[in-house]
Amino acid sequence: MRTVPEFEWYHEFVDLSYKPSDRDLIALFKAKPDKGLSLEDVAGRIASESSVGTWTTLSLSGLNIKKLMAKAYKIKKDMIWISYPLELFEPGNIAQILSCIAGNIFGMRALKTLKLFDVSIPKELLLSFKGPNKGIKGVREILKIRKRPITATVPKPKVGLEVNKYSEVAYEILSGGIDLLKDDENLTSQNFNKFEKRLSSIMKVIEKVENDTGERKGYLINVTSSYREMERRAKLVSAYGNNFIMIDVVISGWSALQAMRDLAEELNLAIHAHRAFHAAFTRPKNHGMSMMALAKFLRLVGVDHLHIGNPLGKLEAMTAEVIELRNAITQDKFSPQNQIYLPQNWNTLLPVFPVISGGLHPGTIPEILKILGTDLILQVGGGVMGHPNGPHSGALAVRQAIEAYMRGIEIDEYAKKYKELNAALKKWGKIRPI
Ligand code: CAP
Ligand code: MG
């Protein structure tokens, strides 16, 4: 057992008899202490460094900071539950909250690894944020789609198509029945495809397809850039009559996202949150921040669509985790199926549309709907663009796969009547890509 130097006071941040109040924020950490340290040693260090403490006792006697001290109140195996007093946080300031519970602590030498596993936000702090602007119901109202899954497609290759070609492909995709055209995460305003030229052209395509088909369409245009430029682009999007913007939310950063959420309300826009870069810190099993914690913070700040992984896709995503994530961002009162996660009462904050994407194709759609239900956005990029007969047939095949499921008909049976679906099954079958 390590001898504790006189100048340390971390033990004052551990109280295993403490019972959190419903006004406390609870953070759940997964911790691996450095050699010679116990979980209780590091629990005190995490609670101290993420609230009011530092590495040594201070001479500032008499200061009443006890009310701001976090308390490690439960330790079980490698998990540590820490309770934070509400007064430690600035209402409505996501950056400040993360600077506490997702800040210095990841770099503490006392820890080999540390993962912020989950968070439970008290009502008073929760309601100081806006949450989603449109939510699931609002997005369905925009598109006039009551029950079935909503579909989206990214023209592929990811980037490189000039505006004219991009618009031709967009026409193929949307006229084939896809509801939302989506930019890829790394398409913004490169020389070969400038933002306003693309916006103007795609909105003309949408107008034509809406007139021809009677279906409502939308464009998840990627506004990712510096904040001021995102603001300018979002205003352009609204001026052109589109109801959606897409932001690479993790790359753009929390403060930019929170400002864009306010702007989305003024401009009557829904935010499609692409989570590129998340895997840098969600994928490591023992270090960083979990997708659950990330998803809760994104619902809190207020995105309308969020990618949560595809259990049958090309990127890593465990089915049980995707189901928990779907529940956490859609339920009014989230109660975890896996007891390790923390419950969350979302009060008046709207639900977020789960987006399933990454290696999705018509052959795997029915299985996805069976696992996750139909209140989803299905993003099918390569699974439309790679159809043997082109994107228009790929779009038709996606809608046919959804129709088969909604009508309770086995997809192979349904494919006998629909050549586009049949061709998709011939190419990809019903297997997940690697
Ligand atoms: C999917 C995608 C999305 C990923 C993001 C891509 O394309 O456009 O960015 O799904 O991952 O670029 O890979 P495909 P996640 O449909 O062709 O796979 O949804 O897990 O955040
Ligand atoms: Mg992409």
Tab-separated table of C-alpha atoms and ligand atoms in Angstrom:
chain	number	residue	atom	x	y	z
A	1	MET	CA	0.000	0.000	0.000
A	2	ARG	CA	1.436	3.394	-1.011
A	3	THR	CA	2.200	5.822	1.857
A	4	VAL	CA	0.177	8.967	1.281
A	5	PRO	CA	2.366	12.127	1.517
A	6	GLU	CA	1.121	14.699	4.053
A	7	PHE	CA	0.357	17.256	1.312
A	8	GLU	CA	-2.293	15.121	-0.397
A	9	TRP	CA	-6.003	15.516	0.475
A	10	TYR	CA	-7.618	13.323	-2.197
A	11	HIS	CA	-9.224	11.073	0.429
A	12	GLU	CA	-11.548	13.987	1.290
A	13	PHE	CA	-13.173	13.496	-2.144
A	14	VAL	CA	-14.169	9.915	-1.352
A	15	ASP	CA	-17.278	9.212	0.733
A	16	LEU	CA	-18.715	5.728	0.211
A	17	SER	CA	-21.596	6.552	2.533
A	18	TYR	CA	-22.687	9.569	0.450
A	19	LYS	CA	-26.134	9.345	-1.157
A	20	PRO	CA	-26.374	11.668	-4.203
A	21	SER	CA	-29.285	14.094	-4.334
A	22	ASP	CA	-31.466	14.383	-7.459
A	23	ARG	CA	-29.845	17.829	-7.985
A	24	ASP	CA	-26.382	16.246	-8.429
A	25	LEU	CA	-24.828	15.378	-11.773
A	26	ILE	CA	-23.586	11.778	-11.758
A	27	ALA	CA	-20.612	10.663	-13.852
A	28	LEU	CA	-19.604	7.034	-14.222
A	29	PHE	CA	-15.952	6.295	-14.955
A	30	LYS	CA	-14.056	3.163	-15.859
A	31	ALA	CA	-10.583	3.518	-14.311
A	32	LYS	CA	-7.288	1.624	-14.304
A	33	PRO	CA	-4.959	2.926	-11.554
A	34	ASP	CA	-1.218	3.240	-12.091
A	35	LYS	CA	0.905	0.724	-10.174
A	36	GLY	CA	0.910	1.103	-6.408
A	37	LEU	CA	-2.420	2.944	-6.374
A	38	SER	CA	-5.827	1.551	-5.443
A	39	LEU	CA	-9.172	2.358	-7.099
A	40	GLU	CA	-10.044	4.398	-4.007
A	41	ASP	CA	-6.803	6.395	-4.381
A	42	VAL	CA	-7.646	7.281	-7.966
A	43	ALA	CA	-11.350	7.834	-7.248
A	44	GLY	CA	-10.329	10.724	-4.963
A	45	ARG	CA	-7.964	12.087	-7.565
A	46	ILE	CA	-10.611	12.056	-10.324
A	47	ALA	CA	-13.239	13.687	-8.084
A	48	SER	CA	-10.729	16.301	-6.922
A	49	GLU	CA	-9.249	17.250	-10.293
A	50	SER	CA	-12.709	17.367	-11.976
A	51	SER	CA	-14.194	19.650	-9.317
A	52	VAL	CA	-12.240	21.984	-6.981
A	53	GLY	CA	-8.998	20.217	-6.022
A	54	THR	CA	-5.423	20.057	-7.124
A	55	TRP	CA	-2.494	17.837	-6.111
A	56	THR	CA	-1.824	19.406	-2.743
A	57	THR	CA	-3.530	20.788	0.334
A	58	LEU	CA	-3.902	24.579	0.070
A	59	SER	CA	-3.224	27.297	2.585
A	60	LEU	CA	-6.492	29.046	1.673
A	61	SER	CA	-8.165	28.058	4.962
A	62	GLY	CA	-11.718	29.118	5.695
A	63	LEU	CA	-12.731	29.169	2.028
A	64	ASN	CA	-16.121	27.475	1.843
A	65	ILE	CA	-15.431	25.269	-1.168
A	66	LYS	CA	-16.825	22.113	0.420
A	67	LYS	CA	-20.168	22.725	-1.309
A	68	LEU	CA	-18.422	22.484	-4.698
A	69	MET	CA	-16.480	19.314	-3.967
A	70	ALA	CA	-17.300	16.213	-6.033
A	71	LYS	CA	-17.674	12.947	-4.130
A	72	ALA	CA	-16.684	9.475	-5.281
A	73	TYR	CA	-19.502	7.555	-3.607
A	74	LYS	CA	-19.448	4.094	-5.181
A	75	ILE	CA	-16.643	1.843	-6.435
A	76	LYS	CA	-17.368	-1.528	-8.005
A	77	LYS	CA	-14.729	-3.530	-9.868
A	78	ASP	CA	-13.109	-0.973	-12.218
A	79	MET	CA	-16.106	1.396	-12.196
A	80	ILE	CA	-16.292	4.602	-10.139
A	81	TRP	CA	-19.460	6.630	-9.584
A	82	ILE	CA	-18.853	10.350	-8.827
A	83	SER	CA	-21.472	12.874	-7.758
A	84	TYR	CA	-21.063	16.576	-8.633
A	85	PRO	CA	-22.960	19.439	-6.951
A	86	LEU	CA	-25.090	21.472	-9.363
A	87	GLU	CA	-23.355	24.715	-8.314
A	88	LEU	CA	-20.095	23.481	-9.854
A	89	PHE	CA	-21.580	23.940	-13.339
A	90	GLU	CA	-22.625	26.953	-15.406
A	91	PRO	CA	-26.201	26.452	-16.621
A	92	GLY	CA	-26.405	26.169	-20.403
A	93	ASN	CA	-22.629	25.948	-20.942
A	94	ILE	CA	-21.691	22.541	-22.392
A	95	ALA	CA	-18.013	23.468	-22.748
A	96	GLN	CA	-17.725	24.233	-19.038
A	97	ILE	CA	-19.430	20.970	-18.026
A	98	LEU	CA	-17.008	18.996	-20.190
A	99	SER	CA	-14.034	20.982	-18.879
A	100	CYS	CA	-14.913	19.487	-15.475
A	101	ILE	CA	-15.874	15.862	-16.130
A	102	ALA	CA	-14.019	15.358	-19.415
A	103	GLY	CA	-11.001	17.583	-18.934
A	104	ASN	CA	-7.638	17.186	-17.176
A	105	ILE	CA	-8.563	13.872	-15.592
A	106	PHE	CA	-7.761	11.856	-18.737
A	107	GLY	CA	-4.128	12.881	-18.418
A	108	MET	CA	-3.578	12.120	-14.721
A	109	ARG	CA	-0.408	10.057	-14.168
A	110	ALA	CA	-2.176	8.213	-11.345
A	111	LEU	CA	-4.316	6.564	-14.011
A	112	LYS	CA	-3.157	4.139	-16.689
A	113	THR	CA	-6.494	4.588	-18.510
A	114	LEU	CA	-9.759	6.412	-17.844
A	115	LYS	CA	-13.062	6.284	-19.719
A	116	LEU	CA	-16.037	8.571	-19.089
A	117	PHE	CA	-18.590	5.774	-19.422
A	118	ASP	CA	-21.882	7.578	-18.821
A	119	VAL	CA	-23.492	10.648	-17.301
A	120	SER	CA	-26.820	11.474	-15.685
A	121	ILE	CA	-27.808	15.144	-15.831
A	122	PRO	CA	-30.073	16.646	-13.131
A	123	LYS	CA	-33.307	18.349	-14.245
A	124	GLU	CA	-32.254	21.929	-13.387
A	125	LEU	CA	-29.068	21.652	-15.459
A	126	LEU	CA	-30.806	19.664	-18.227
A	127	LEU	CA	-33.467	22.344	-18.716
A	128	SER	CA	-30.826	25.048	-19.062
A	129	PHE	CA	-30.210	23.510	-22.516
A	130	LYS	CA	-32.540	23.513	-25.530
A	131	GLY	CA	-32.272	19.942	-26.786
A	132	PRO	CA	-33.307	19.097	-30.381
A	133	ASN	CA	-34.995	21.867	-32.412
A	134	LYS	CA	-37.256	19.602	-34.498
A	135	GLY	CA	-36.934	16.118	-32.992
A	136	ILE	CA	-38.370	12.992	-34.633
A	137	LYS	CA	-41.926	14.310	-34.971
A	138	GLY	CA	-40.770	17.609	-36.426
A	139	VAL	CA	-38.589	15.941	-39.070
A	140	ARG	CA	-41.422	13.575	-40.049
A	141	GLU	CA	-43.694	16.600	-40.425
A	142	ILE	CA	-41.192	18.332	-42.733
A	143	LEU	CA	-41.019	15.251	-44.982
A	144	LYS	CA	-44.663	14.225	-44.577
A	145	ILE	CA	-43.556	10.675	-43.713
A	146	ARG	CA	-45.666	9.317	-40.884
A	147	LYS	CA	-44.483	5.783	-40.119
A	148	ARG	CA	-41.857	4.220	-42.370
A	149	PRO	CA	-38.099	4.665	-41.886
A	150	ILE	CA	-36.709	7.763	-43.557
A	151	THR	CA	-34.020	7.154	-46.190
A	152	ALA	CA	-30.888	9.116	-47.034
A	153	THR	CA	-28.076	8.587	-49.501
A	154	VAL	CA	-24.613	10.050	-49.866
A	155	PRO	CA	-23.505	10.327	-53.512
A	156	LYS	CA	-20.263	8.338	-53.804
A	157	PRO	CA	-17.350	8.652	-54.399
A	158	LYS	CA	-17.290	10.573	-51.106
A	159	VAL	CA	-15.850	13.691	-52.772
A	160	GLY	CA	-14.693	14.587	-56.272
A	161	LEU	CA	-17.918	15.006	-58.220
A	162	GLU	CA	-18.342	18.475	-59.784
A	163	VAL	CA	-21.661	20.209	-59.088
A	164	ASN	CA	-23.257	19.252	-62.411
A	165	LYS	CA	-22.427	15.549	-62.034
A	166	TYR	CA	-23.357	15.692	-58.330
A	167	SER	CA	-26.742	17.102	-59.314
A	168	GLU	CA	-27.316	14.452	-61.965
A	169	VAL	CA	-26.590	11.726	-59.398
A	170	ALA	CA	-28.806	13.525	-56.883
A	171	TYR	CA	-31.674	13.448	-59.383
A	172	GLU	CA	-31.175	9.673	-59.885
A	173	ILE	CA	-31.176	9.077	-56.137
A	174	LEU	CA	-34.126	11.301	-55.174
A	175	SER	CA	-36.342	10.410	-58.130
A	176	GLY	CA	-35.732	6.745	-57.241
A	177	GLY	CA	-37.377	7.332	-53.864
A	178	ILE	CA	-34.669	8.346	-51.390
A	179	ASP	CA	-36.007	11.090	-49.114
A	180	LEU	CA	-32.828	12.947	-48.122
A	181	LEU	CA	-29.697	13.656	-50.123
A	182	LYS	CA	-26.700	13.781	-47.769
A	183	ASP	CA	-23.257	15.272	-48.340
A	184	ASP	CA	-20.390	13.099	-47.177
A	185	GLU	CA	-18.534	14.177	-44.049
A	186	ASN	CA	-15.552	15.524	-45.978
A	187	LEU	CA	-17.440	17.408	-48.697
A	188	THR	CA	-17.750	21.103	-47.799
A	189	SER	CA	-16.746	23.728	-50.378
A	190	GLN	CA	-13.692	22.440	-52.232
A	191	ASN	CA	-12.698	24.036	-55.544
A	192	PHE	CA	-14.329	21.222	-57.509
A	193	ASN	CA	-17.667	21.626	-55.708
A	194	LYS	CA	-18.340	25.041	-54.175
A	195	PHE	CA	-20.975	25.232	-51.434
A	196	GLU	CA	-23.441	27.800	-52.810
A	197	LYS	CA	-23.256	26.473	-56.369
A	198	ARG	CA	-24.025	22.982	-55.031
A	199	LEU	CA	-26.833	24.235	-52.788
A	200	SER	CA	-28.509	26.171	-55.579
A	201	SER	CA	-28.257	23.251	-58.016
A	202	ILE	CA	-29.523	20.586	-55.591
A	203	MET	CA	-32.465	22.745	-54.537
A	204	LYS	CA	-33.483	22.927	-58.211
A	205	VAL	CA	-33.228	19.120	-58.399
A	206	ILE	CA	-35.371	18.805	-55.267
A	207	GLU	CA	-38.002	21.144	-56.688
A	208	LYS	CA	-38.202	19.073	-59.881
A	209	VAL	CA	-38.393	15.723	-58.068
A	210	GLU	CA	-41.012	17.016	-55.615
A	211	ASN	CA	-43.134	18.241	-58.522
A	212	ASP	CA	-42.672	14.967	-60.433
A	213	THR	CA	-43.245	12.565	-57.532
A	214	GLY	CA	-45.379	14.481	-55.021
A	215	GLU	CA	-42.960	13.355	-52.289
A	216	ARG	CA	-41.177	15.836	-49.996
A	217	LYS	CA	-37.362	15.781	-50.230
A	218	GLY	CA	-34.580	17.361	-48.141
A	219	TYR	CA	-30.871	18.058	-48.443
A	220	LEU	CA	-28.472	17.303	-45.571
A	221	ILE	CA	-25.905	19.808	-46.801
A	222	ASN	CA	-22.618	19.803	-44.926
A	223	VAL	CA	-21.955	23.305	-43.509
A	224	THR	CA	-18.883	22.211	-41.516
A	225	SER	CA	-16.322	25.023	-41.401
A	226	SER	CA	-15.245	27.799	-38.992
A	227	TYR	CA	-18.175	28.999	-36.876
A	228	ARG	CA	-18.670	32.294	-38.746
A	229	GLU	CA	-18.613	30.473	-42.087
A	230	MET	CA	-21.051	27.825	-40.794
A	231	GLU	CA	-23.364	30.650	-39.753
A	232	ARG	CA	-23.137	32.202	-43.244
A	233	ARG	CA	-23.763	28.844	-44.922
A	234	ALA	CA	-26.739	28.008	-42.677
A	235	LYS	CA	-28.350	31.346	-43.542
A	236	LEU	CA	-27.881	30.545	-47.241
A	237	VAL	CA	-29.485	27.121	-46.717
A	238	SER	CA	-32.516	28.726	-45.110
A	239	ALA	CA	-32.726	31.378	-47.834
A	240	TYR	CA	-32.838	28.607	-50.456
A	241	GLY	CA	-35.775	26.998	-48.599
A	242	ASN	CA	-34.053	23.869	-47.284
A	243	ASN	CA	-34.899	22.663	-43.750
A	244	PHE	CA	-31.709	20.749	-42.942
A	245	ILE	CA	-28.005	21.265	-42.314
A	246	MET	CA	-25.349	18.653	-41.561
A	247	ILE	CA	-22.481	19.322	-39.167
A	248	ASP	CA	-19.456	17.141	-38.384
A	249	VAL	CA	-20.231	17.831	-34.738
A	250	VAL	CA	-17.199	16.246	-33.024
A	251	ILE	CA	-14.737	17.860	-35.404
A	252	SER	CA	-16.514	21.236	-35.261
A	253	GLY	CA	-16.521	21.297	-31.490
A	254	TRP	CA	-18.984	21.849	-28.712
A	255	SER	CA	-19.103	25.638	-28.608
A	256	ALA	CA	-19.693	25.871	-32.373
A	257	LEU	CA	-22.427	23.246	-32.138
A	258	GLN	CA	-24.160	25.037	-29.289
A	259	ALA	CA	-24.119	28.300	-31.251
A	260	MET	CA	-25.397	26.529	-34.380
A	261	ARG	CA	-28.231	25.005	-32.322
A	262	ASP	CA	-29.363	28.530	-31.407
A	263	LEU	CA	-29.107	29.576	-35.068
A	264	ALA	CA	-31.057	26.483	-36.197
A	265	GLU	CA	-33.970	27.692	-34.113
A	266	GLU	CA	-33.874	31.142	-35.721
A	267	LEU	CA	-33.614	29.641	-39.211
A	268	ASN	CA	-36.085	26.789	-38.633
A	269	LEU	CA	-33.490	24.107	-39.466
A	270	ALA	CA	-32.928	20.532	-38.315
A	271	ILE	CA	-29.321	19.537	-37.537
A	272	HIS	CA	-27.976	16.241	-38.895
A	273	ALA	CA	-25.066	15.307	-36.607
A	274	HIS	CA	-22.299	13.353	-38.327
A	275	ARG	CA	-19.948	11.971	-35.674
A	276	ALA	CA	-16.691	11.571	-37.673
A	277	PHE	CA	-13.670	11.511	-35.263
A	278	HIS	CA	-15.744	9.988	-32.422
A	279	ALA	CA	-14.000	6.625	-32.796
A	280	ALA	CA	-10.695	8.261	-31.759
A	281	PHE	CA	-12.012	8.267	-28.193
A	282	THR	CA	-15.138	6.075	-28.149
A	283	ARG	CA	-13.551	2.984	-29.694
A	284	PRO	CA	-10.746	2.418	-27.081
A	285	LYS	CA	-12.434	0.095	-24.550
A	286	ASN	CA	-10.702	1.631	-21.532
A	287	HIS	CA	-9.901	5.234	-22.409
A	288	GLY	CA	-11.725	8.338	-23.637
A	289	MET	CA	-15.474	8.914	-23.662
A	290	SER	CA	-18.158	6.365	-24.524
A	291	MET	CA	-20.584	6.816	-27.407
A	292	MET	CA	-23.316	6.744	-24.738
A	293	ALA	CA	-21.886	9.821	-22.989
A	294	LEU	CA	-21.293	11.534	-26.342
A	295	ALA	CA	-24.855	10.800	-27.475
A	296	LYS	CA	-26.337	12.185	-24.244
A	297	PHE	CA	-24.343	15.418	-24.526
A	298	LEU	CA	-25.407	15.785	-28.178
A	299	ARG	CA	-29.104	15.355	-27.303
A	300	LEU	CA	-28.642	17.840	-24.458
A	301	VAL	CA	-27.125	20.519	-26.713
A	302	GLY	CA	-29.667	19.659	-29.408
A	303	VAL	CA	-29.048	17.748	-32.621
A	304	ASP	CA	-32.027	16.327	-34.576
A	305	HIS	CA	-30.374	13.301	-36.255
A	306	LEU	CA	-27.439	11.287	-34.841
A	307	HIS	CA	-25.440	8.411	-36.331
A	308	ILE	CA	-25.409	5.606	-33.746
A	309	GLY	CA	-23.730	2.785	-35.696
A	310	ASN	CA	-24.850	-0.122	-37.841
A	311	PRO	CA	-24.691	-3.556	-36.164
A	312	LEU	CA	-24.576	-5.117	-39.661
A	313	GLY	CA	-22.209	-2.562	-41.151
A	314	LYS	CA	-18.629	-1.917	-42.144
A	315	LEU	CA	-17.677	-0.026	-38.972
A	316	GLU	CA	-17.529	-1.510	-35.491
A	317	ALA	CA	-20.890	-1.390	-33.643
A	318	MET	CA	-22.238	-4.010	-31.199
A	319	THR	CA	-25.978	-4.640	-31.481
A	320	ALA	CA	-26.640	-4.303	-27.730
A	321	GLU	CA	-24.775	-0.968	-27.650
A	322	VAL	CA	-26.704	0.394	-30.665
A	323	ILE	CA	-30.009	-0.573	-29.011
A	324	GLU	CA	-29.011	1.207	-25.782
A	325	LEU	CA	-27.972	4.263	-27.807
A	326	ARG	CA	-31.267	4.227	-29.738
A	327	ASN	CA	-33.137	4.131	-26.421
A	328	ALA	CA	-31.019	6.854	-24.796
A	329	ILE	CA	-31.654	9.361	-27.618
A	330	THR	CA	-35.325	8.528	-28.242
A	331	GLN	CA	-36.930	7.668	-24.880
A	332	ASP	CA	-38.381	10.419	-22.675
A	333	LYS	CA	-37.214	8.467	-19.641
A	334	PHE	CA	-34.168	6.360	-20.533
A	335	SER	CA	-33.787	3.290	-18.338
A	336	PRO	CA	-30.777	1.226	-19.421
A	337	GLN	CA	-31.177	-2.447	-20.308
A	338	ASN	CA	-27.534	-2.917	-19.275
A	339	GLN	CA	-27.337	-2.025	-15.573
A	340	ILE	CA	-23.947	-0.326	-15.957
A	341	TYR	CA	-25.391	2.658	-17.864
A	342	LEU	CA	-27.109	5.488	-15.976
A	343	PRO	CA	-30.828	6.338	-16.262
A	344	GLN	CA	-31.773	9.748	-17.691
A	345	ASN	CA	-35.093	11.596	-17.452
A	346	TRP	CA	-35.108	13.897	-20.521
A	347	ASN	CA	-38.076	15.938	-19.287
A	348	THR	CA	-39.181	18.238	-22.122
A	349	LEU	CA	-36.103	17.699	-24.364
A	350	LEU	CA	-37.185	16.212	-27.699
A	351	PRO	CA	-35.992	12.830	-29.000
A	352	VAL	CA	-33.226	12.547	-31.630
A	353	PHE	CA	-33.685	10.584	-34.875
A	354	PRO	CA	-31.255	7.608	-34.815
A	355	VAL	CA	-29.270	7.274	-38.054
A	356	ILE	CA	-28.093	3.813	-39.116
A	357	SER	CA	-25.336	4.043	-41.709
A	358	GLY	CA	-22.084	2.480	-42.856
A	359	GLY	CA	-22.176	-0.541	-45.141
A	360	LEU	CA	-25.982	-0.638	-45.257
A	361	HIS	CA	-27.606	-2.156	-48.365
A	362	PRO	CA	-31.096	-3.434	-49.325
A	363	GLY	CA	-30.224	-6.999	-48.263
A	364	THR	CA	-29.521	-6.005	-44.655
A	365	ILE	CA	-32.352	-3.464	-44.239
A	366	PRO	CA	-35.036	-5.930	-43.033
A	367	GLU	CA	-32.729	-7.343	-40.335
A	368	ILE	CA	-31.841	-3.824	-39.165
A	369	LEU	CA	-35.542	-2.893	-38.924
A	370	LYS	CA	-36.226	-6.103	-37.018
A	371	ILE	CA	-33.501	-5.245	-34.480
A	372	LEU	CA	-34.049	-1.484	-34.180
A	373	GLY	CA	-37.617	-0.755	-35.283
A	374	THR	CA	-38.752	1.669	-37.990
A	375	ASP	CA	-38.338	5.064	-36.290
A	376	LEU	CA	-34.962	5.416	-37.941
A	377	ILE	CA	-33.106	7.213	-40.693
A	378	LEU	CA	-31.353	4.682	-42.952
A	379	GLN	CA	-28.338	6.206	-44.701
A	380	VAL	CA	-27.422	4.014	-47.660
A	381	GLY	CA	-24.429	5.318	-49.613
A	382	GLY	CA	-22.523	2.541	-51.339
A	383	GLY	CA	-25.648	0.411	-51.016
A	384	VAL	CA	-27.417	2.714	-53.519
A	385	MET	CA	-24.500	4.019	-55.577
A	386	GLY	CA	-23.068	0.517	-56.040
A	387	HIS	CA	-26.280	-1.029	-57.391
A	388	PRO	CA	-25.515	-2.962	-60.603
A	389	ASN	CA	-28.019	-0.860	-62.551
A	390	GLY	CA	-27.041	2.508	-61.052
A	391	PRO	CA	-28.239	4.847	-58.304
A	392	HIS	CA	-31.840	5.173	-59.492
A	393	SER	CA	-32.295	1.400	-59.260
A	394	GLY	CA	-30.392	1.406	-55.988
A	395	ALA	CA	-32.858	3.913	-54.546
A	396	LEU	CA	-35.818	1.871	-55.773
A	397	ALA	CA	-34.293	-1.271	-54.223
A	398	VAL	CA	-33.962	0.469	-50.829
A	399	ARG	CA	-37.609	1.520	-50.836
A	400	GLN	CA	-38.652	-1.968	-51.994
A	401	ALA	CA	-36.698	-3.561	-49.122
A	402	ILE	CA	-38.463	-1.227	-46.673
A	403	GLU	CA	-41.874	-1.923	-48.237
A	404	ALA	CA	-41.255	-5.663	-47.942
A	405	TYR	CA	-40.563	-5.278	-44.231
A	406	MET	CA	-43.472	-2.897	-43.588
A	407	ARG	CA	-45.825	-5.379	-45.341
A	408	GLY	CA	-44.391	-8.357	-43.470
A	409	ILE	CA	-43.187	-10.051	-46.653
A	410	GLU	CA	-39.879	-11.946	-46.745
A	411	ILE	CA	-37.411	-9.976	-48.899
A	412	ASP	CA	-36.511	-12.865	-51.231
A	413	GLU	CA	-40.219	-13.310	-51.914
A	414	TYR	CA	-40.677	-9.593	-52.547
A	415	ALA	CA	-37.662	-9.546	-54.883
A	416	LYS	CA	-39.447	-11.915	-57.248
A	417	LYS	CA	-41.716	-9.001	-58.168
A	418	TYR	CA	-39.149	-6.178	-58.112
A	419	LYS	CA	-36.159	-6.422	-60.430
A	420	GLU	CA	-34.194	-3.638	-58.694
A	421	LEU	CA	-34.373	-5.423	-55.340
A	422	ASN	CA	-33.604	-8.710	-57.044
A	423	ALA	CA	-30.451	-7.248	-58.632
A	424	ALA	CA	-29.326	-5.828	-55.262
A	425	LEU	CA	-29.734	-9.211	-53.574
A	426	LYS	CA	-27.853	-10.882	-56.420
A	427	LYS	CA	-24.880	-8.516	-55.858
A	428	TRP	CA	-24.798	-8.230	-52.050
A	429	GLY	CA	-27.083	-10.961	-50.744
A	430	LYS	CA	-28.086	-10.354	-47.116
A	431	ILE	CA	-24.601	-10.289	-45.606
A	432	ARG	CA	-22.810	-7.463	-43.802
A	433	PRO	CA	-19.732	-6.013	-45.507
A	434	ILE	CA	-16.332	-6.314	-43.838
B	1	CAP	C1	-21.410	5.678	-44.970
B	1	CAP	C2	-20.647	6.960	-44.652
B	1	CAP	C3	-20.843	7.453	-43.255
B	1	CAP	C4	-20.570	6.427	-42.177
B	1	CAP	C5	-20.356	7.127	-40.830
B	1	CAP	C6	-19.164	6.780	-44.911
B	1	CAP	O1	-21.212	5.409	-46.322
B	1	CAP	O2	-21.081	7.986	-45.497
B	1	CAP	O3	-19.947	8.554	-43.102
B	1	CAP	O4	-21.706	5.615	-42.047
B	1	CAP	O5	-20.234	6.153	-39.833
B	1	CAP	O6	-18.602	7.768	-45.365
B	1	CAP	O7	-18.652	5.716	-44.592
B	1	CAP	P1	-21.707	3.983	-46.837
B	1	CAP	P2	-21.294	6.119	-38.619
B	1	CAP	O8	-23.204	3.975	-46.723
B	1	CAP	O9	-21.229	3.887	-48.270
B	1	CAP	O10	-21.063	2.949	-45.963
B	1	CAP	O11	-22.638	6.077	-39.297
B	1	CAP	O12	-20.934	4.877	-37.863
B	1	CAP	O13	-21.088	7.364	-37.838
B	2	MG	MG	-19.566	9.382	-44.915
